[in-house]
XYZ file of C-alpha atoms in Angstrom:
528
model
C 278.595 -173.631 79.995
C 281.701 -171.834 81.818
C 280.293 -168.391 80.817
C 283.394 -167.731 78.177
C 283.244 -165.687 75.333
C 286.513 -164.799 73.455
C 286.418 -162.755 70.526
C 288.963 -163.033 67.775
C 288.935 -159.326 66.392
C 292.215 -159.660 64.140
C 294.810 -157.177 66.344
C 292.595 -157.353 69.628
C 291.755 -160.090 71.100
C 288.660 -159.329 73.799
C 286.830 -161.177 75.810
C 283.440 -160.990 78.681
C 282.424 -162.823 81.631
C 284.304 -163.524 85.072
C 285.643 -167.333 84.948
C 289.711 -164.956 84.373
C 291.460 -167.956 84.849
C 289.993 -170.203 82.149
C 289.011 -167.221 79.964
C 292.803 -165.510 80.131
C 294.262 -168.804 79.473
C 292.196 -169.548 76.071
C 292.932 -165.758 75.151
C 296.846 -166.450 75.534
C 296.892 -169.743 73.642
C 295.316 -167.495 70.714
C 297.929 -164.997 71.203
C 300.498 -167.203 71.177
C 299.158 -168.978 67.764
C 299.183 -165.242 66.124
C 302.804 -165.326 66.480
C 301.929 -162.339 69.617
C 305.213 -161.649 71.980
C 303.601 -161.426 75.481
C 306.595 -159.432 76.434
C 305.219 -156.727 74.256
C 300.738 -157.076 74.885
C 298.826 -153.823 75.336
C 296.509 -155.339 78.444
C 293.272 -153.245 79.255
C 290.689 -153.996 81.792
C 290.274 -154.422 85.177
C 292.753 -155.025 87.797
C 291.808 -158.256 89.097
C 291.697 -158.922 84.901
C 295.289 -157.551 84.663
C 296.658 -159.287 87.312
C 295.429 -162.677 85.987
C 297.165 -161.821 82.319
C 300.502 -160.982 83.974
C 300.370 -163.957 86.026
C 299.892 -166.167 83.586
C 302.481 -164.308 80.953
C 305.266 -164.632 83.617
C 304.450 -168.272 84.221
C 304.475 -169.200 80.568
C 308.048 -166.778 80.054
C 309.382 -168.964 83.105
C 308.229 -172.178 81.553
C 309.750 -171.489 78.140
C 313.479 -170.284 79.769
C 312.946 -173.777 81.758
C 312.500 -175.799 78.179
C 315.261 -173.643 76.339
C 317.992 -174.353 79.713
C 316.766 -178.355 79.031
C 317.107 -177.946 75.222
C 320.927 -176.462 75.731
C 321.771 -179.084 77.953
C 320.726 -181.240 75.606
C 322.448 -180.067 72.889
C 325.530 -179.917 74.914
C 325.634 -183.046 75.621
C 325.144 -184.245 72.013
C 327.883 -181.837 71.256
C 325.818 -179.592 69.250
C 325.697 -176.224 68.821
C 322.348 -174.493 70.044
C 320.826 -172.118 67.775
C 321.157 -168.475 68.905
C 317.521 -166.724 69.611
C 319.018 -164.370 66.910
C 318.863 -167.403 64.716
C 315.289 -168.709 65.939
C 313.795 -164.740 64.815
C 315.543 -164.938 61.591
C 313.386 -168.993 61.344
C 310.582 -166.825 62.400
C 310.620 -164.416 60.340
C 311.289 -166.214 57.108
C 308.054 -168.037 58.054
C 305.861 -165.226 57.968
C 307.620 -164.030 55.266
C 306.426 -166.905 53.104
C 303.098 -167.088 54.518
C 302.350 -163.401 54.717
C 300.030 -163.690 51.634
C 297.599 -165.727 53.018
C 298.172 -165.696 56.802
C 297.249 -162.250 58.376
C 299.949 -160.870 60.605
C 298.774 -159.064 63.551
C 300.467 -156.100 65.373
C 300.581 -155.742 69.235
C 302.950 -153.011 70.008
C 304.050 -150.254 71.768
C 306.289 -147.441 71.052
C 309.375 -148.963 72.517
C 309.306 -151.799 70.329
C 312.716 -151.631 68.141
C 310.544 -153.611 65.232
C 308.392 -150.672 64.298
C 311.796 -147.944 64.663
C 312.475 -145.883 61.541
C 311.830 -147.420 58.391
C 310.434 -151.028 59.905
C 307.316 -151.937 61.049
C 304.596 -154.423 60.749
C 301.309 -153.146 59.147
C 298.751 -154.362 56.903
C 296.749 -152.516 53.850
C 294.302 -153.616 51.253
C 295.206 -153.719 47.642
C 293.148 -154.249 44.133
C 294.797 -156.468 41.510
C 291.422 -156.172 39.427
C 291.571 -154.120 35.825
C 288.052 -152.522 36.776
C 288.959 -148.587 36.437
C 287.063 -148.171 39.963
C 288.663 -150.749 41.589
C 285.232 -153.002 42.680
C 286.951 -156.320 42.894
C 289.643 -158.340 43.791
C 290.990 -156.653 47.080
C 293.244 -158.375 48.974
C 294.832 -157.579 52.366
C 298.503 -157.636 52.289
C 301.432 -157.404 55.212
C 304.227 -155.039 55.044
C 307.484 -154.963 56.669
C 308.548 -151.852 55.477
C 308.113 -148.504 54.461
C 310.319 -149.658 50.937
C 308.068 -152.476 50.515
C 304.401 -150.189 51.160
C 305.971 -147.543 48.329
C 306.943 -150.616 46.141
C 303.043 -151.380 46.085
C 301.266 -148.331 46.452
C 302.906 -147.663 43.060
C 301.416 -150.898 41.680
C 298.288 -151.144 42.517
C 295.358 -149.421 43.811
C 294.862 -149.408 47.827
C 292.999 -148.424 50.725
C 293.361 -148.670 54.309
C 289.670 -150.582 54.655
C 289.600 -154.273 54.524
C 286.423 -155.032 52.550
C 284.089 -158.069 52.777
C 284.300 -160.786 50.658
C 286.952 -158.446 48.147
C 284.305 -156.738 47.168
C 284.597 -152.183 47.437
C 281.261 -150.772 48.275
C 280.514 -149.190 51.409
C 278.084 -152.276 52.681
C 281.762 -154.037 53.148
C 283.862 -151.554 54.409
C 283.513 -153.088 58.321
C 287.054 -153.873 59.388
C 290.126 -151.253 58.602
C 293.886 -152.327 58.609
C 296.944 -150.557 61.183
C 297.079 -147.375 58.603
C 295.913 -144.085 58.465
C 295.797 -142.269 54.511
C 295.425 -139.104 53.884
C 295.021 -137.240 50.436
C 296.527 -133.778 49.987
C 295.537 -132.530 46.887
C 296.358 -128.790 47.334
C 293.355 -127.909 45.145
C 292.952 -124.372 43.729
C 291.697 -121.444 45.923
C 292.687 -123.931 49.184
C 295.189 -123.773 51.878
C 298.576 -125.173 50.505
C 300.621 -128.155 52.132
C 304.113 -128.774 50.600
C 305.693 -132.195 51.264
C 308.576 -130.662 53.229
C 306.071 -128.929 55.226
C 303.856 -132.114 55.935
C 307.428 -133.894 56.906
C 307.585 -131.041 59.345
C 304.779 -131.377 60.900
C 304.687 -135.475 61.171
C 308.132 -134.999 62.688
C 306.175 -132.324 65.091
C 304.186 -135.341 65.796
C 306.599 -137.558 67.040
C 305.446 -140.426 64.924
C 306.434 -142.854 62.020
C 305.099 -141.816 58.714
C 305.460 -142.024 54.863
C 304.631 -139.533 52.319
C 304.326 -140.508 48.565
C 303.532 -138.370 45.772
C 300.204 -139.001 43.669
C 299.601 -139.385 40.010
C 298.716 -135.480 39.619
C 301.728 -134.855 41.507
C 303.120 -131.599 39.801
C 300.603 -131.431 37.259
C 298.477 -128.914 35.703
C 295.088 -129.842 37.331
C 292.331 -127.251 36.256
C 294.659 -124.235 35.705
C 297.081 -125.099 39.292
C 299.505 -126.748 39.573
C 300.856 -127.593 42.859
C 302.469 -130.942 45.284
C 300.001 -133.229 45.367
C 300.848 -136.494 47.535
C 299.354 -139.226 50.156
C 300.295 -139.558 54.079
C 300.631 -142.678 55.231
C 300.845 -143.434 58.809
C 301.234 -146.921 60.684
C 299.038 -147.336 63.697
C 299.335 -149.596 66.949
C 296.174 -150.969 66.069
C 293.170 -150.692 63.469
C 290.448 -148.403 63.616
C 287.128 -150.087 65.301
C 284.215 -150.740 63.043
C 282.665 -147.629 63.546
C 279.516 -145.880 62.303
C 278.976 -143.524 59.533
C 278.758 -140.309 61.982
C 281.748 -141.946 64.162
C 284.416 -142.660 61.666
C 283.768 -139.378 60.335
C 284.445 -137.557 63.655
C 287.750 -139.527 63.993
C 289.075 -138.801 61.177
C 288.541 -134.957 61.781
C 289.971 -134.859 65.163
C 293.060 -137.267 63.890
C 293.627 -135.012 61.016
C 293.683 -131.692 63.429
C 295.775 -133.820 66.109
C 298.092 -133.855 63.268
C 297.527 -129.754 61.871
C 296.661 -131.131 58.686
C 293.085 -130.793 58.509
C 293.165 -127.133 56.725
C 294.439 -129.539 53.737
C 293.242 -133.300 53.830
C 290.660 -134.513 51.492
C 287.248 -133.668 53.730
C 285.479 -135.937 51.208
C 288.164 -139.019 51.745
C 287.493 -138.335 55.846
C 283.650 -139.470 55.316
C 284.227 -142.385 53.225
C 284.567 -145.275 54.787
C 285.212 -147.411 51.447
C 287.449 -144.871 50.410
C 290.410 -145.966 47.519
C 293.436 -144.536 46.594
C 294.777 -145.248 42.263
C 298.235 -146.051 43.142
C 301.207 -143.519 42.581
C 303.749 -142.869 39.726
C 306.762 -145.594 39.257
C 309.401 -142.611 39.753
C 307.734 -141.296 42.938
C 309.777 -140.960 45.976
C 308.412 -141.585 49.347
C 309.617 -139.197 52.318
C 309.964 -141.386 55.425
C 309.709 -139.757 58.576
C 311.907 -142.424 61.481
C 311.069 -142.249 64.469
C 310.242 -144.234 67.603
C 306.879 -144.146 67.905
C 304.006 -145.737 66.185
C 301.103 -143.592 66.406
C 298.569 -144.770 68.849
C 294.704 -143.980 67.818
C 292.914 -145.222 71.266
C 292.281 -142.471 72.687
C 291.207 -140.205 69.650
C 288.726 -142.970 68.671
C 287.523 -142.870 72.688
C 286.614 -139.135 71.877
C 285.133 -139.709 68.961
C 283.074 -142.131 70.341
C 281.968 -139.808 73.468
C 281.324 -137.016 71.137
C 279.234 -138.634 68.896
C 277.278 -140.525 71.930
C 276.820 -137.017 73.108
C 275.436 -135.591 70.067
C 273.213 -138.086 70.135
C 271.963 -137.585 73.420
C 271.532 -134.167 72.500
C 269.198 -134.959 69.678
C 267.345 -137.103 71.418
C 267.016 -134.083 73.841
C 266.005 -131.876 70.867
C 263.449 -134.116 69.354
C 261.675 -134.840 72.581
C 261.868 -130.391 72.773
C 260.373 -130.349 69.580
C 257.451 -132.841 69.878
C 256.537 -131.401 73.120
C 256.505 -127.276 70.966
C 254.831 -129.387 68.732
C 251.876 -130.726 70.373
C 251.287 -127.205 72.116
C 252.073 -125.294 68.566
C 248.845 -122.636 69.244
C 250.390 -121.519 72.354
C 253.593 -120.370 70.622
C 250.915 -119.225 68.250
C 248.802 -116.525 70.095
C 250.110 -113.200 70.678
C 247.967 -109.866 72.005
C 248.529 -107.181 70.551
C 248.005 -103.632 71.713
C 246.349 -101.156 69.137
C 245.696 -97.383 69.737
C 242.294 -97.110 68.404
C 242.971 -93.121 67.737
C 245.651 -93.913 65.134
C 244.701 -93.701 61.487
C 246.021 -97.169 60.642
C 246.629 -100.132 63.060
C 249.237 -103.209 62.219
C 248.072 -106.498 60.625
C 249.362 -108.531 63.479
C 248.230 -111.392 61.665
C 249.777 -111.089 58.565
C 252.836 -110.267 60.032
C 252.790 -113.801 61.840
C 251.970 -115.219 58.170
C 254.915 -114.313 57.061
C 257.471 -117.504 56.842
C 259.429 -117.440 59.604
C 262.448 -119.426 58.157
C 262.126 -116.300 54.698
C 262.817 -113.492 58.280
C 265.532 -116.021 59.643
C 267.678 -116.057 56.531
C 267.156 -111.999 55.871
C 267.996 -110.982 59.202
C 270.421 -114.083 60.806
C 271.875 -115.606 57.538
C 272.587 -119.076 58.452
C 276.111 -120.383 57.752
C 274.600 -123.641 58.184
C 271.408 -126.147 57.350
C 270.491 -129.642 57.525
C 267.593 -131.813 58.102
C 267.111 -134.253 61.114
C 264.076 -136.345 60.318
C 261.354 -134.017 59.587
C 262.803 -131.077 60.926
C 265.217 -128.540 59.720
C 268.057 -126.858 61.505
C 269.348 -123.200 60.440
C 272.495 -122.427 62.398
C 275.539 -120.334 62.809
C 277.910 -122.151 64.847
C 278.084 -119.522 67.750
C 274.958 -116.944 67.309
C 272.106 -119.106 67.344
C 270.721 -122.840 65.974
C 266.587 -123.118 64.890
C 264.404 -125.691 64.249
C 262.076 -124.896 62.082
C 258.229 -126.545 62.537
C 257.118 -125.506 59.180
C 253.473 -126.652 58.800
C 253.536 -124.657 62.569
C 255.238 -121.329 60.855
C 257.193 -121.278 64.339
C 261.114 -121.512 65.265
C 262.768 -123.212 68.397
C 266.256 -121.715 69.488
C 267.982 -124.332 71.633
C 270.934 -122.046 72.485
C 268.503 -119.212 73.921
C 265.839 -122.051 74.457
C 262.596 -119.593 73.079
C 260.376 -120.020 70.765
C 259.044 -117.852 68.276
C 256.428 -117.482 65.570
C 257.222 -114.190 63.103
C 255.670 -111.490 65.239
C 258.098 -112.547 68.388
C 260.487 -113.440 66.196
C 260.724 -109.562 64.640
C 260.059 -108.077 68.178
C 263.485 -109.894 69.455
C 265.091 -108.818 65.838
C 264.170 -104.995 66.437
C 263.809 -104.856 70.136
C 260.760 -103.086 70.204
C 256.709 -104.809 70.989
C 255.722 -101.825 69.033
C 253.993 -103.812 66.553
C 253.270 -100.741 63.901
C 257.054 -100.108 64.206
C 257.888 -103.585 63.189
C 255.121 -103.053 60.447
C 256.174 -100.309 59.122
C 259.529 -101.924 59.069
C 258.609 -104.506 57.159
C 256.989 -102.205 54.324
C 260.342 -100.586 54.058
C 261.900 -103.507 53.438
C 259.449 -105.333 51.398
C 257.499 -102.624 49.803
C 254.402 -104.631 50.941
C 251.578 -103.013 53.692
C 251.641 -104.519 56.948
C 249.043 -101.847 58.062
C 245.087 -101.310 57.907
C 243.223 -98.300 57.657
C 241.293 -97.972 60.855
C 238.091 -96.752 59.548
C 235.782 -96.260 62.357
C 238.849 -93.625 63.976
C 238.646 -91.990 59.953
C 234.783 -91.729 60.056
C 234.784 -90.021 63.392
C 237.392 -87.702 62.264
C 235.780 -86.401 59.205
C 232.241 -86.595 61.287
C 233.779 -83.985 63.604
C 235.617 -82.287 60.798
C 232.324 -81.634 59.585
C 230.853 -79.823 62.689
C 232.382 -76.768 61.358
C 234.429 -77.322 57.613
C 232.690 -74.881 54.763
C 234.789 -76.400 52.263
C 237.101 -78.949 51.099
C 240.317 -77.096 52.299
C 238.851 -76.840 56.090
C 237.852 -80.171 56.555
C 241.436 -81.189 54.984
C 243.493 -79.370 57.771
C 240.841 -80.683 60.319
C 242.007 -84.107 59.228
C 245.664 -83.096 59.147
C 245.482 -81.885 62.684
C 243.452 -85.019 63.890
C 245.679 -87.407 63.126
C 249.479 -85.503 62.871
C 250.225 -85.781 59.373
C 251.057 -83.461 56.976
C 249.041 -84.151 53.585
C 245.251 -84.697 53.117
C 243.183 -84.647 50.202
C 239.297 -84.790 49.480
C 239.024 -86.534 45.946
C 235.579 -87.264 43.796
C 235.000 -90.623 45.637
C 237.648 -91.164 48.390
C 239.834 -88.871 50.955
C 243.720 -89.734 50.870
C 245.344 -89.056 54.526
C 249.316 -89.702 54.565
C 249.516 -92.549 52.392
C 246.742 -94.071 52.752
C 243.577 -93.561 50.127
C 240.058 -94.242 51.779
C 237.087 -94.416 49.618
C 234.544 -92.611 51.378
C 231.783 -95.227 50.944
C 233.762 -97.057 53.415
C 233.165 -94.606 56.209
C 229.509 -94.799 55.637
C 229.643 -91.029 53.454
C 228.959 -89.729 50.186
C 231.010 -87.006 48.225
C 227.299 -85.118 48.060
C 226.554 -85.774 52.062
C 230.138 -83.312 51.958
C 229.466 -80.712 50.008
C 225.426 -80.459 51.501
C 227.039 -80.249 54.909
C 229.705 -77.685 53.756
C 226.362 -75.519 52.776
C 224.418 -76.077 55.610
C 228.151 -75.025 57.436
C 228.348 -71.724 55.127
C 224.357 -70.806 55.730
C 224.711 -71.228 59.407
C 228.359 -69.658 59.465
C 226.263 -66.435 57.551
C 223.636 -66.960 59.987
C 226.126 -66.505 62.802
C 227.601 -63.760 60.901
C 224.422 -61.529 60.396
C 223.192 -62.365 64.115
C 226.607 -60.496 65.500
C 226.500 -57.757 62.988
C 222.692 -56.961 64.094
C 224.265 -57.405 67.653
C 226.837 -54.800 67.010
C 224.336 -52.185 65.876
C 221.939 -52.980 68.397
C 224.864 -52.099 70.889
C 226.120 -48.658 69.184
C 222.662 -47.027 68.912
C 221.892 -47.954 72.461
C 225.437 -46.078 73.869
């Protein structure tokens, strides 16, 4: 009825609506149950939200130095001794202490806290006191106060840094994570190497509280290498949101590079969410790395979040591209090409174009990268270019260039050339297959005029030679081969016979000629 919705999300506390008053006032009783020092809350929000929470922090600090001034006077006056607020943390602590099993403990803290310096702090992590061998059951979240403690069961049980529903592992349940980050550094063979000392370095680097703890193949001969093979373990202010799939994913990359140990982290362990960890040897030693600071994941889990949202958007932006090339596929499609009808053979434009254009992307680009989005695939590099490929459409879509092609324009960007019987001939170097037709009505017209004048085989062959610019020609029984291509001559409409007839009539007229100039000649002499 007030408009008030609190929500109790373990180490935040969050709330919507504008009634601050009411609404702050409810979220600092909760606080206040959780054991929370409001000295010490991380407020976010608004100003007018802000203001409210401080207001009503330093009138509840006020009221309790008001009721600890009556209580000393009190106790004065019954000639006691008041208890030191020394002695009323020590009460306090012993309490959660004894309750920490079954009472979660939630941190609220910043980095100037003296409770999370060096080897203390206040974090929670999962653990499986199940026999199972994959560690199913049974999970249990437990508080730590320190770094001695997390080593002492880390080399008990199995752990993980996901809280899972109802104690049961399987990805379904991994929605809520504890204050830890873990990350495996296995140092496999033929990958970057990461020695402890070196991973101390950098966390120190880092400027925040850590713990590293050797694994059970620590040392050991692990398919023919063996190398330092341990777990980093790093408190956090608070837990990492319940984030998707894609999201988490993203986080933990950019975490593990914020930290220059990405080159040797697990990549597998950075995608599970529901990720476990078989605990460690009894005689490992942890390396604890004190410092001040408790490592604060806000803002790499705001970036993740924007980057992801924008990756998003951009898909959304591809798909709606790619529906659109879809629906007009014939105009990416249709291509004119220019033939020389006085060459001996033309290009196959459209057999070029039948060519799969994804077979031409991977011969000439060779993708570092694929995956499928829906029902379309992506070939990428992560720089050069990035395709979709519309395969019942045999065309490609480059959203970094923002063309599309179908194999034809696809091979005319490739060799820079719309010469399409360069691009064919190309291809028949490289495939050993013709891209190129015989152009039979230039061939008949050829060896028609050849024959205006040829007596024989050998003069209609260098007719043919000089016609078209090549350099071999050969009249066979049943077909003429010009370059290398062999034409049967029933295709151009002749006949070996209709050849050799017309190389007689050729000879009889030639002697005809002949005999007319040599009469000529006489003719000429006796009349001088």
């Amino acid at each position: 009825k007030k408009n008030i919705d609190i929500e109790d999300r373990g180490n935040i506390i969050t709330a919507k609506g504008q009634n601050f008053q009411e609404q702050v006032k409810i979220m600092l009783d909760l606080a206040e149950a959780k054991g929370w020092n409001l000295k010490t809350l991380n407020v976010t929000g608004g100003e007018e939200f802000k203001k409210e929470v401080y207001r009503q922090i330093e009138k509840r600090l006020q009221l309790k130095k008001n009721l600890t001034i009556t209580a000393q006077a009190v106790a004065i006056k019954k000639q006691e001794r008041p208890k030191s607020e020394v002695h009323y943390k020590q009460q306090k602590h012993q309490g959660q202490k004894q309750a920490k099993y079954n009472q979660p403990i939630n941190i609220h803290t910043n980095s100037n806290d003296k409770k999370e310096k060096g080897n203390n702090m206040l974090l929670k992590i999962n653990i499986c006191k199940s026999s199972n061998i994959n560690a199913v059951d049974n999970w249990e979240q437990i508080e730590v106060s320190s770094y001695s403690e997390l080593a002492t069961l880390m080399k008990e049980y199995p752990y993980s840094a996901t809280q899972f529903d109802n104690g049961y592992r399987n990805s379904d349940n991994a929605n809520s994570f504890n204050n830890v980050l873990i990350y495996d550094i296995d140092n496999d063979k033929d990958m970057p190497q990461l020695t402890i000392k070196e991973a101390e370095q950098k966390l120190k680097e880092a400027g925040i509280s850590a713990m590293i703890l050797p694994s059970k193949s620590h040392n050991k001969d692990k398919n023919g290498h063996i190398a330092e093979r341990f777990r980093i373990i790093i408190p956090t202010q608070t837990p990492i949101q319940n984030l998707d799939k894609e999201t988490y994913r993203e986080f933990q990359q950019l975490t593990a590079k914020a930290l220059k140990i990405d080159k040797y982290v697990d990549t597998k362990a950075l995608n599970d969410k529901a990720r476990f960890y078989y605990r460690s040897p009894a005689d490992a030693v942890p390396v604890i790395v004190k410092t001040d600071r408790v490592m604060n994941i806000e803002h790499l889990q705001r970036v993740a979040i924007e980057r992801v949202q924008q990756r998003k958007a951009e898909r959304e932006r591809e798909l709606a591209k790619l529906k659109e090339i879809r629906a007009n596929a014939i105009k990416h499609k249709t291509i004119n090409i220019q033939q020389n009808s006085e060459h001996l053979s033309y290009a196959n434009g459209e057999k070029i174009m039948n060519i799969p254009i994804e077979q031409l992307i991977r011969y000439y680009e060779k993708p570092s990268k694929e995956y499928k989005e829906g029902s379309y695939e992506y070939l990428a590099t992560s720089k050069v270019f990035k395709y979709s490929i519309l395969k019942n459409e045999n065309i490609a879509h480059d959203f970094l260039s923002d063309e599309t092609y179908n194999s034809l324009t696809y091979l005319m960007k490739i060799h820079q050339t719309d010469n399409v019987m360069q691009i064919a001939r190309e291809l028949e170097r490289v495939t050993g297959e013709s891209y190129t037709e015989v152009n039979y009505q230039v061939v008949e017209r050829a060896i028609n005029k050849a024959l205006n004048s040829a007596k024989n085989d050998k003069e209609l062959e260098e007719a043919i030679k000089e016609q078209f610019g090549v350099k071999y020609c050969k009249l066979e029984k049943d077909s003429i081969k010009i370059a290398n291509k062999e034409i049967k001559l029933s295709d151009v409409n002749m006949q070996k016979i209709d050849l050799i007839n017309k190389f007689r009539e050729n000879r009889e007229t030639h002697k005809q000629q002949q005999q007319q100039r040599q009469q000529q000649h006489y003719s000429y002499r006796r009349m001088r």
